[in-house]
XYZ file of C-alpha atoms in Angstrom:
742
model
C 127.252 95.640 136.170
C 124.548 93.009 135.391
C 122.379 93.152 132.326
C 119.421 94.363 134.369
C 121.527 97.248 135.713
C 122.743 98.167 132.275
C 119.153 98.397 131.047
C 118.118 100.514 133.971
C 121.069 102.832 133.435
C 119.909 103.269 129.860
C 116.290 104.161 131.024
C 117.728 106.806 133.474
C 120.014 108.282 130.843
C 116.974 108.555 128.490
C 114.835 110.436 130.908
C 117.342 112.027 133.346
C 120.061 113.316 131.264
C 119.071 116.914 131.380
C 116.942 119.160 129.197
C 118.490 117.872 126.000
C 117.449 114.199 126.853
C 113.897 115.466 127.507
C 113.697 117.292 124.219
C 115.041 114.152 122.309
C 112.519 111.913 124.120
C 109.627 114.239 123.341
C 110.719 114.427 119.625
C 111.171 110.721 119.454
C 107.792 109.948 121.109
C 105.884 112.464 118.797
C 107.658 111.107 115.673
C 107.267 107.379 116.466
C 103.854 107.911 117.729
C 102.683 109.493 114.399
C 104.340 106.627 112.543
C 102.570 103.933 114.871
C 99.205 105.605 114.276
C 99.664 105.292 110.585
C 100.717 101.647 110.959
C 97.744 100.837 113.075
C 95.501 102.386 110.491
C 97.265 100.288 107.799
C 96.885 97.216 109.818
C 93.096 97.724 109.803
C 92.911 97.290 106.064
C 91.844 93.530 106.432
C 89.103 94.371 108.874
C 87.949 97.174 106.702
C 87.523 94.968 103.741
C 85.956 92.068 105.709
C 83.357 94.318 107.357
C 82.518 95.945 103.986
C 82.213 92.669 102.274
C 79.859 91.480 105.101
C 77.589 94.560 104.714
C 77.599 94.200 100.903
C 76.665 90.572 101.221
C 73.996 91.257 103.845
C 72.267 93.815 101.479
C 72.544 91.793 98.201
C 69.333 90.201 97.079
C 68.761 86.527 96.361
C 66.650 85.617 93.246
C 66.471 81.888 93.730
C 63.079 80.580 95.064
C 63.097 79.424 98.714
C 60.548 77.035 99.861
C 58.139 78.649 102.313
C 59.208 82.248 101.500
C 56.720 84.485 99.623
C 58.282 86.545 96.782
C 59.229 90.184 97.636
C 58.981 92.616 94.623
C 62.220 94.756 94.822
C 63.252 97.721 92.800
C 66.000 100.185 93.475
C 65.895 103.764 92.139
C 68.128 106.825 92.746
C 67.326 110.486 93.169
C 69.680 113.370 93.958
C 69.211 116.190 96.308
C 71.618 119.144 95.850
C 74.339 116.734 94.707
C 73.691 113.957 97.224
C 72.585 110.630 95.904
C 69.631 109.150 97.633
C 68.805 105.439 97.108
C 65.093 104.674 97.257
C 64.411 100.965 97.697
C 60.819 100.151 96.731
C 59.351 97.088 98.282
C 56.086 95.149 97.883
C 55.322 92.169 99.914
C 54.088 89.063 98.269
C 52.811 87.501 101.453
C 53.274 87.302 105.175
C 56.550 85.276 104.750
C 58.368 87.720 102.447
C 62.014 88.547 103.124
C 62.851 91.646 105.182
C 65.878 93.773 104.218
C 68.661 94.361 106.803
C 68.185 97.062 109.315
C 64.421 96.848 109.875
C 62.232 94.408 111.716
C 59.363 94.501 109.199
C 58.634 95.527 105.604
C 57.058 99.074 105.201
C 53.427 99.074 104.262
C 52.116 100.910 101.224
C 52.617 104.594 102.017
C 55.318 104.042 104.644
C 59.065 104.693 104.578
C 62.080 103.729 106.794
C 65.044 106.239 106.495
C 68.638 105.610 107.166
C 70.084 107.741 110.056
C 71.797 110.111 107.800
C 68.812 110.668 105.455
C 66.723 111.188 108.672
C 69.104 113.933 109.777
C 69.098 115.465 106.283
C 65.245 115.582 106.272
C 65.138 117.172 109.670
C 67.708 119.866 108.659
C 66.234 120.674 105.390
C 64.557 124.146 105.685
C 63.607 124.413 102.139
C 60.889 121.740 102.234
C 62.042 120.361 98.922
C 63.343 116.981 100.153
C 60.399 115.628 102.101
C 57.982 115.387 99.060
C 60.713 113.345 97.448
C 60.129 110.447 99.879
C 56.726 108.948 99.021
C 55.139 108.069 102.338
C 55.074 108.636 105.984
C 58.290 107.911 108.008
C 57.576 105.174 110.397
C 61.113 104.302 111.558
C 64.860 104.536 111.139
C 67.057 101.804 109.469
C 69.396 100.279 112.153
C 72.737 102.062 112.229
C 75.693 100.023 110.879
C 73.630 98.280 108.177
C 74.298 100.621 105.401
C 77.455 100.093 103.336
C 78.794 103.538 104.311
C 77.843 105.560 107.500
C 76.879 108.600 105.376
C 74.764 106.714 102.871
C 71.308 108.145 102.330
C 68.788 105.150 101.890
C 64.978 104.849 102.198
C 62.880 101.746 102.140
C 59.660 102.660 100.486
C 56.506 100.490 100.685
C 54.244 100.084 97.635
C 51.235 98.047 96.444
C 51.691 98.564 92.650
C 55.421 97.904 92.295
C 56.639 95.886 89.399
C 60.266 94.721 89.516
C 62.564 91.912 90.549
C 61.281 88.970 92.633
C 63.508 88.552 95.629
C 63.368 85.703 98.162
C 66.003 86.679 100.576
C 68.998 88.949 101.292
C 72.567 87.765 101.658
C 73.888 86.891 98.200
C 77.124 87.723 96.416
C 77.077 91.032 94.593
C 77.186 90.986 90.895
C 79.660 93.933 90.328
C 82.600 93.719 87.999
C 85.279 91.645 89.652
C 87.963 92.648 87.140
C 87.254 96.261 87.778
C 87.326 95.577 91.531
C 90.511 93.635 91.357
C 92.170 96.437 89.326
C 91.258 99.347 91.785
C 92.088 97.008 94.724
C 95.635 96.447 93.228
C 96.173 100.101 92.863
C 95.078 100.830 96.433
C 97.275 98.068 97.855
C 100.273 99.482 95.924
C 99.254 102.844 97.346
C 99.118 101.509 100.769
C 102.712 100.232 100.435
C 103.752 103.562 98.973
C 102.397 105.451 102.016
C 103.646 102.982 104.714
C 107.283 102.652 103.438
C 108.450 106.167 104.493
C 106.916 105.409 107.891
C 109.485 102.820 108.634
C 112.349 104.981 107.241
C 111.008 107.694 109.402
C 111.159 105.651 112.578
C 114.672 104.703 111.732
C 115.511 108.328 111.251
C 113.969 109.288 114.563
C 116.036 106.532 116.254
C 119.254 108.222 115.273
C 118.465 111.484 117.144
C 121.285 112.580 119.609
C 123.791 110.198 118.109
C 126.783 112.232 118.755
C 125.619 112.969 122.366
C 125.024 109.406 122.953
C 128.412 108.451 121.736
C 130.087 111.013 124.140
C 128.126 109.547 127.057
C 129.007 106.076 126.104
C 132.725 107.129 125.944
C 132.418 108.299 129.529
C 130.846 104.961 130.546
C 133.594 103.230 128.722
C 136.188 105.224 130.765
C 134.245 104.128 133.862
C 134.905 100.487 132.864
C 131.986 99.383 130.870
C 132.475 96.753 128.175
C 131.288 97.074 124.570
C 128.543 94.532 125.256
C 127.261 96.697 128.193
C 127.375 99.795 125.980
C 125.095 97.998 123.367
C 122.748 97.053 126.147
C 122.678 100.755 127.369
C 122.050 101.941 123.923
C 119.197 99.608 123.394
C 117.523 100.544 126.704
C 117.883 104.178 125.803
C 116.222 103.653 122.510
C 113.458 101.454 123.959
C 112.296 104.387 126.157
C 111.551 106.537 123.053
C 109.917 103.549 121.282
C 107.659 102.716 124.317
C 106.604 106.339 124.638
C 105.895 106.443 120.849
C 103.685 103.303 120.997
C 101.568 104.947 123.789
C 101.337 108.315 121.812
C 100.541 106.376 118.527
C 97.778 104.370 120.209
C 96.270 107.532 121.610
C 96.369 109.261 118.110
C 94.858 106.151 116.510
C 92.036 106.133 119.013
C 91.252 109.880 118.415
C 91.156 109.278 114.597
C 89.070 106.230 115.050
C 86.442 108.194 116.940
C 86.116 110.755 114.184
C 86.312 108.272 111.300
C 82.516 108.302 110.438
C 82.968 111.676 108.831
C 85.391 110.175 106.380
C 83.930 109.105 103.127
C 85.242 109.262 99.580
C 82.323 108.655 97.136
C 81.413 105.003 97.707
C 83.897 104.314 100.450
C 83.222 105.168 104.013
C 84.074 103.710 107.348
C 82.547 102.999 110.645
C 84.655 103.169 113.842
C 84.325 99.337 114.170
C 85.928 98.958 110.689
C 89.082 100.684 111.893
C 90.171 97.772 114.104
C 93.632 96.345 113.434
C 93.957 92.588 113.758
C 95.657 91.329 116.840
C 98.531 89.621 115.102
C 99.407 92.716 113.312
C 99.112 94.827 116.522
C 101.503 92.433 118.270
C 103.760 92.606 115.199
C 103.740 96.473 115.391
C 104.489 96.460 119.106
C 107.421 94.195 118.614
C 108.660 95.565 115.299
C 108.810 99.249 116.307
C 111.059 98.757 119.327
C 113.174 96.262 117.412
C 113.571 98.719 114.528
C 114.632 101.562 116.781
C 117.213 99.309 118.668
C 118.564 97.950 115.334
C 118.806 101.411 113.813
C 120.723 102.834 116.913
C 123.181 99.795 116.750
C 123.637 100.167 113.118
C 124.301 103.850 113.315
C 127.321 102.928 115.546
C 128.941 100.499 113.103
C 131.511 103.072 111.908
C 131.965 104.540 115.432
C 134.659 103.420 117.751
C 133.885 104.307 121.381
C 137.010 104.262 123.556
C 137.586 105.597 127.157
C 139.344 108.748 125.842
C 136.791 109.714 123.303
C 134.823 108.873 120.262
C 136.519 108.203 116.852
C 134.444 108.118 113.680
C 135.868 106.751 110.404
C 136.587 109.817 108.366
C 136.575 107.908 105.027
C 133.664 105.504 105.094
C 133.843 102.665 102.523
C 132.279 103.498 99.099
C 128.790 101.930 98.567
C 128.526 99.036 96.292
C 126.089 99.047 93.388
C 125.454 95.394 92.421
C 122.959 94.358 95.338
C 121.182 97.767 94.870
C 120.166 96.763 91.343
C 118.583 93.469 92.487
C 115.260 94.790 93.480
C 115.059 96.965 90.236
C 115.773 94.036 87.965
C 113.455 91.662 89.818
C 110.650 94.291 89.701
C 111.055 94.704 86.002
C 111.167 91.030 85.503
C 107.709 90.769 87.255
C 106.037 93.555 85.494
C 107.359 93.045 81.934
C 105.127 89.979 81.229
C 101.418 90.913 80.988
C 99.839 88.658 83.440
C 96.643 90.778 83.900
C 94.695 91.415 87.065
C 91.914 88.797 86.702
C 94.080 86.030 88.352
C 95.683 85.911 91.718
C 99.059 85.422 90.274
C 98.671 88.397 87.929
C 97.675 90.689 90.824
C 100.457 89.260 92.955
C 103.017 89.861 90.188
C 101.736 93.448 89.580
C 101.842 94.259 93.274
C 105.102 92.565 93.986
C 106.909 93.961 90.757
C 105.920 97.564 91.642
C 106.896 97.165 95.278
C 110.336 95.885 94.277
C 110.761 98.658 91.662
C 110.056 101.248 94.293
C 112.292 99.551 96.892
C 115.055 100.114 94.365
C 114.813 103.904 95.068
C 116.071 103.896 98.689
C 118.628 101.348 97.620
C 119.990 103.370 94.703
C 119.588 106.939 95.982
C 122.575 106.840 98.677
C 124.881 105.435 95.922
C 123.701 107.980 93.289
C 124.022 110.897 95.806
C 127.582 109.712 96.939
C 128.656 109.659 93.363
C 127.077 112.957 92.474
C 128.606 115.039 95.341
C 132.018 113.441 94.902
C 132.060 115.001 91.403
C 130.698 118.440 92.196
C 133.363 121.124 91.954
C 133.260 124.908 92.592
C 130.067 127.016 93.596
C 129.423 129.550 96.183
C 130.689 129.172 99.677
C 127.303 128.019 101.002
C 127.167 125.421 98.187
C 130.655 124.154 98.939
C 129.884 123.905 102.640
C 126.786 121.794 101.877
C 128.729 119.535 99.393
C 131.477 119.033 102.030
C 129.066 118.007 104.626
C 127.219 115.664 102.242
C 130.536 113.976 101.292
C 131.178 113.264 104.961
C 127.647 112.098 105.665
C 125.440 111.471 102.650
C 123.475 108.529 104.263
C 121.243 110.472 106.677
C 119.631 112.955 104.268
C 119.552 110.252 101.570
C 117.521 107.984 103.873
C 114.955 110.650 104.601
C 114.657 111.800 100.934
C 114.544 108.173 99.919
C 111.289 107.622 101.782
C 109.989 110.714 100.283
C 110.942 109.614 96.781
C 109.134 106.248 97.300
C 105.949 108.301 97.837
C 106.628 110.558 94.952
C 107.336 107.695 92.519
C 104.256 105.678 93.615
C 102.086 108.723 93.625
C 103.104 109.785 90.254
C 102.628 106.437 88.727
C 99.312 105.767 90.414
C 98.077 109.318 89.818
C 98.769 108.849 86.078
C 96.862 105.543 85.942
C 93.956 106.821 88.016
C 93.824 110.166 86.285
C 93.889 108.518 82.867
C 90.917 106.289 83.895
C 88.972 109.354 85.251
C 89.657 111.238 82.132
C 88.161 108.495 80.045
C 84.925 108.385 82.067
C 83.215 111.607 81.261
C 79.936 111.827 79.780
C 79.573 114.179 76.880
C 76.986 116.947 77.137
C 74.250 115.221 75.013
C 71.433 117.278 76.376
C 72.622 120.789 75.858
C 72.337 121.652 79.500
C 68.530 120.516 79.648
C 66.850 118.720 82.630
C 65.758 115.262 81.362
C 62.697 113.560 82.691
C 61.901 109.838 81.888
C 58.600 108.178 82.733
C 57.285 104.727 81.882
C 54.285 104.415 79.573
C 51.696 103.780 82.265
C 52.335 107.137 83.862
C 53.494 109.014 80.709
C 50.489 111.361 80.582
C 50.668 112.174 84.211
C 54.413 112.897 83.920
C 53.900 115.188 81.007
C 51.138 117.149 82.833
C 53.183 117.384 86.021
C 56.396 118.604 84.390
C 54.617 121.325 82.371
C 53.561 122.914 85.634
C 57.117 123.394 87.101
C 57.565 127.106 87.758
C 60.291 128.837 85.667
C 60.476 126.097 83.029
C 60.596 126.806 79.350
C 61.197 125.233 75.884
C 59.498 121.977 76.704
C 60.223 118.971 74.532
C 58.876 115.405 74.691
C 58.910 112.279 72.593
C 57.529 108.673 73.013
C 60.293 106.140 72.820
C 60.147 102.487 71.558
C 62.629 100.066 69.889
C 62.878 98.855 66.293
C 65.073 96.291 64.642
C 67.706 97.840 62.421
C 70.796 96.314 60.921
C 70.091 93.080 62.965
C 70.044 95.184 66.215
C 67.628 96.971 68.324
C 67.615 100.690 67.645
C 65.884 103.521 69.426
C 62.732 104.704 67.651
C 61.012 107.981 68.638
C 57.630 109.501 67.955
C 57.428 113.315 68.244
C 55.822 116.293 66.739
C 57.571 118.261 63.955
C 58.930 121.203 66.234
C 60.616 118.591 68.497
C 62.125 116.683 65.400
C 63.327 119.846 63.895
C 64.978 121.175 67.097
C 66.755 117.734 67.642
C 67.810 116.875 64.246
C 68.238 120.058 62.119
C 65.741 118.894 59.439
C 63.456 121.421 57.868
C 60.041 121.421 56.267
C 58.685 118.597 58.553
C 55.014 117.744 58.050
C 52.852 115.415 60.162
C 53.081 111.987 58.612
C 56.794 112.195 57.818
C 59.350 109.629 58.874
C 63.106 110.241 59.185
C 65.847 107.527 59.403
C 69.627 107.553 59.727
C 70.044 104.503 57.402
C 68.861 104.231 53.858
C 67.731 100.770 54.385
C 64.307 101.910 55.403
C 61.844 102.196 52.496
C 58.104 102.679 52.047
C 55.944 99.553 52.770
C 58.634 97.872 54.773
C 57.169 95.826 57.672
C 58.790 96.519 61.044
C 58.370 95.277 64.676
C 58.042 97.882 67.385
C 58.697 97.088 71.113
C 57.542 99.147 74.002
C 58.177 99.093 77.933
C 55.925 96.010 78.419
C 57.879 94.033 75.911
C 54.904 93.608 73.741
C 55.637 93.573 70.002
C 53.559 95.517 67.516
C 53.765 95.443 63.839
C 54.214 98.660 61.830
C 54.479 99.413 58.213
C 56.541 102.318 57.041
C 53.824 104.517 55.473
C 56.094 106.875 53.378
C 59.492 107.067 52.004
C 61.765 107.970 54.931
C 63.612 111.290 54.752
C 67.227 111.299 55.815
C 68.269 112.829 59.081
C 70.300 115.932 57.943
C 72.184 116.518 61.015
C 73.420 114.667 64.212
C 70.561 114.346 66.715
C 71.025 116.584 69.805
C 69.260 117.087 73.204
C 67.103 114.303 74.266
C 67.151 112.542 70.911
C 70.965 112.041 71.117
C 70.504 111.199 74.890
C 68.386 108.358 73.989
C 70.440 107.440 70.825
C 67.479 107.870 68.539
C 67.982 106.696 64.836
C 64.485 106.797 63.499
C 61.962 109.588 63.991
C 58.248 109.306 63.171
C 55.506 111.881 63.420
C 52.232 110.887 65.205
C 50.180 110.487 61.862
C 52.696 108.039 60.577
C 51.927 105.648 63.626
C 48.440 104.536 62.593
C 47.514 101.339 64.147
C 50.279 101.464 66.836
C 49.250 101.743 70.388
C 51.575 104.229 71.974
C 50.086 103.979 75.517
C 52.742 101.438 76.574
C 55.714 103.459 75.253
C 57.816 105.498 77.623
C 58.075 109.284 77.398
C 61.237 111.379 77.625
C 60.943 115.049 78.189
C 63.286 117.948 78.534
C 62.982 121.585 79.688
C 65.201 124.530 80.538
C 65.278 126.826 83.562
C 64.676 130.522 82.647
C 64.722 131.893 86.223
C 68.350 130.890 87.266
C 66.869 129.050 90.295
C 69.516 126.881 91.924
C 66.743 124.470 93.106
C 65.126 124.174 89.675
C 66.143 120.501 89.274
C 64.788 119.810 92.751
C 61.439 121.248 91.681
C 61.329 119.059 88.562
C 62.124 116.034 90.765
C 59.301 116.866 93.148
C 56.847 117.268 90.340
C 57.199 113.647 89.441
C 57.906 112.285 92.870
C 54.266 110.977 93.493
C 54.922 108.625 90.390
C 57.498 106.768 92.445
C 59.780 104.374 90.737
C 58.138 104.948 87.371
C 59.604 108.209 86.737
C 63.108 109.678 87.218
C 65.017 112.977 86.607
C 68.607 113.465 85.456
C 70.362 116.815 84.967
C 73.299 116.061 82.827
C 76.069 118.571 81.868
C 79.657 118.675 80.790
C 80.819 117.877 84.339
C 78.823 114.699 84.642
C 81.008 111.632 84.906
C 80.415 107.920 85.444
C 80.460 106.143 88.648
C 83.593 104.197 87.778
C 85.319 107.422 86.626
C 84.358 109.132 89.865
C 85.720 106.261 91.900
C 89.065 106.510 90.031
C 89.083 110.314 90.652
C 88.256 109.837 94.362
C 90.954 107.222 94.726
C 93.380 109.608 92.954
C 92.581 112.300 95.408
C 92.768 110.015 98.277
C 96.292 108.917 97.280
C 97.275 112.518 96.431
C 96.176 113.477 99.904
C 98.052 110.573 101.493
C 101.219 111.489 99.403
C 101.072 115.107 100.685
C 100.506 113.803 104.281
C 103.494 111.540 103.976
C 105.428 114.489 102.419
C 104.565 116.378 105.650
C 105.823 113.369 107.713
C 109.077 113.520 105.751
C 109.203 117.338 106.341
C 108.822 116.665 110.160
C 111.752 114.114 109.828
C 113.920 116.677 107.936
C 113.027 119.281 110.563
C 113.949 117.099 113.489
C 117.113 116.101 111.847
C 118.116 119.695 110.918
C 117.456 120.798 114.433
C 119.394 118.047 115.940
C 122.361 118.624 113.438
C 122.398 122.290 114.516
C 122.576 121.244 118.187
C 125.338 118.752 117.472
C 127.403 121.186 115.391
C 127.139 124.196 117.680
C 130.985 124.460 118.122
C 131.505 123.994 114.289
C 128.961 126.605 113.431
C 130.423 128.922 116.209
C 133.868 128.415 114.705
C 132.525 129.325 111.175
C 130.896 132.476 112.416
C 134.003 133.492 114.346
C 136.119 133.251 111.260
C 133.726 135.593 109.540
C 131.217 133.325 107.681
C 127.884 135.129 107.788
C 124.879 133.464 109.206
C 123.019 133.667 105.819
C 125.785 131.624 104.236
C 125.389 129.001 106.901
C 121.714 129.023 106.364
C 121.953 128.545 102.685
C 124.355 125.741 103.063
C 121.703 123.980 105.171
C 119.191 124.559 102.272
C 121.580 123.071 99.710
C 122.342 120.178 102.209
C 118.639 119.289 102.095
C 117.971 120.446 98.587
C 120.586 118.518 96.611
C 119.409 115.063 97.748
C 115.866 116.179 97.168
C 116.312 117.468 93.631
C 118.267 114.208 92.734
C 115.469 112.177 94.341
C 112.675 114.071 92.421
C 114.313 113.240 89.136
C 114.656 109.575 90.094
C 111.065 109.481 91.423
C 109.618 111.036 88.351
C 111.379 108.501 86.024
C 110.277 105.625 88.235
C 106.696 106.860 88.447
C 106.438 107.310 84.687
C 107.870 103.786 84.152
C 105.263 102.419 86.592
C 102.543 104.106 84.827
C 103.833 102.910 81.401
C 103.925 99.326 82.565
C 100.695 99.346 84.793
C 98.531 100.995 82.071
C 97.969 97.524 80.623
C 95.732 96.867 83.524
C 92.937 98.834 81.928
C 93.968 98.660 78.284
C 94.419 102.417 77.987
C 97.035 104.516 76.349
C 99.669 106.096 78.547
C 98.495 109.265 80.444
C 100.995 111.219 82.597
C 99.467 113.481 85.126
C 101.985 116.245 84.905
C 99.718 118.411 87.224
C 100.262 115.889 90.067
C 103.940 115.702 89.287
C 104.194 119.486 89.507
C 102.167 119.657 92.715
C 104.229 117.008 94.493
C 107.523 118.316 93.288
C 106.538 121.885 94.225
C 105.398 120.684 97.729
C 108.707 118.986 98.186
C 110.675 122.079 97.384
C 108.445 124.279 99.666
C 108.939 121.709 102.379
C 112.729 122.190 102.143
C 112.436 125.961 102.171
C 110.293 125.823 105.220
C 112.396 123.317 107.131
C 115.449 125.487 106.353
C 113.735 128.709 107.394
C 112.568 127.027 110.769
C 116.265 126.450 111.666
C 117.089 130.137 111.542
C 116.621 130.839 115.189
C 118.782 127.787 116.094
C 121.518 128.683 113.698
C 121.713 132.309 114.883
C 121.931 130.910 118.437
C 124.667 128.406 117.442
C 126.666 130.989 115.462
C 127.496 133.097 118.592
C 130.982 132.960 119.843
C 129.521 131.518 123.258
C 129.272 128.291 121.443
C 133.010 127.895 121.431
C 133.211 127.907 125.149
C 134.038 124.526 126.756
C 134.550 123.301 130.306
């Protein structure tokens, strides 16, 4: 036959070889399709970053004067509504040629607002009526979709005629965020992407081995019919290509389905538009070429120890022992790159960190088959089911080791990255410095209005307030507060306060000392300490600690000082257990616009950076569990295929008196022994990655044992479920009918 005829024969065998061929084709298409969908999503990483950078650039402000452009006064504030952050961008035009932010065709006039699409939906769906008063002005339009950084961002452009803030001459400047921080989190996420994609390739290779024994028998028949070994290789390649092609189609369909629903995917400050999830064409071409090539290469590689002759198939009963030296190369190279502390600020440092971690994790699939082979060769005794499993692993330890190796790469990377991210998230919490109070801050020009408004909030009690300024202490600016005696006693623990007293943390203050006070307007005012300051007897609490107050003064001690320009900080409690109490407080000061804001701090409050680390940690954990599910599907497919191929052997075991439950337990041990060994290796590797990678953020080692336990438990549960799912097939194969032959 010609080469073309060989390929056509392989295609016919793949789709026309009976029910077994159709089942294998469906399983291959589903498995490879899932892997292709994941690869296409990974191939979109460059587009995602490029599009997000473009949106970030477009929204960033330019402070450098531009000839012919009138200055635009710009000020960004944030409010919360039931846990959702709303960004209020206050704008005041300096002339007809002022810059216009992206997404709108004109600036909002005073009393007008433009809302982002998601904020517009939220306002329309709010039946409580608490959100609309928070938006100062009449809605006159919607910000163009696709201009916000994330599709679910809540943004409002607010027009003003009294705004004081930053002078802006245009939009489209580099953002001033922390590049070192961004590079650190980016390096972790790139490592995480490798961790999640590595098992995909292993899974493709595993799926390509489906029906190996059946394929070998067919090839023996073709050999008997006169086919050469070269023809058999072409037929094998064509048969594998059918499953790969079907998998590419299924994978593209799954990717497009996920792409259509991607706007609902957002983790804190990271969200995607459908257009972001667009893989670059070179990578698409690479995937289209790589997946079929990998399936063909895997099918050929699986036959390297198989001799197909006209009278049957002979497999080498004693495969050569695996060598160790080359398996240690990636581990040694990875340690060599990670041991020096290059940091993450430079391109070389980030490349060394990523490459070293990748090489270290590549050592897992290289070492695991060798370790499993050595381990099972030394195991003696045990129950009959255990001995059956060990005997099977001695004859073929490579197949389960390959599946478990991909899983262990995920476990090792997840454990290491989870520990690094969890350590950073744990460092980012705010202590509860307000004793559960709601805090209101207002600038000096609206201080009296803010106090009057907050006092009228329904259900509030235990109102406290103080005026805040700054004073130079110990060659540094320190917080200075003016409050009445009940407020000072409640915040500091002092007793016997009288109007006219002064309290200070440091003994450097003394009567008659000349000081300089600075308010919100940066205006300096002289002040002479009128009395000998009393020491603060206890650590400040509540709003005093929140503001970091080190000096207290009562109103009578402030003779000659104009407090009208000093800001006011207030706190109050809810005595009605109203879940919307904070929203009522925010609405009370909403008419004051950018000059007042509200914060509700408690023990669960965390910084934005800590929340980003926490969300990245959850994202990686979810990805690890998903790939764990992928490995479970791979194990399930292999287990079902092994039962199909070993029907006669299982029937013989049953006929000799071996109970089905013993056979089933042997399958559990057959999957469980490589998995338990892999979990130990993955945990050790993950802890090593965390120990080396912690230098990226200069923190002490933190091992997230909770994540270790969750991932290990999920792996064990997966093996139990896979084994249980094979029970019907094992019962069917264990019947004496399986011994029949024709």
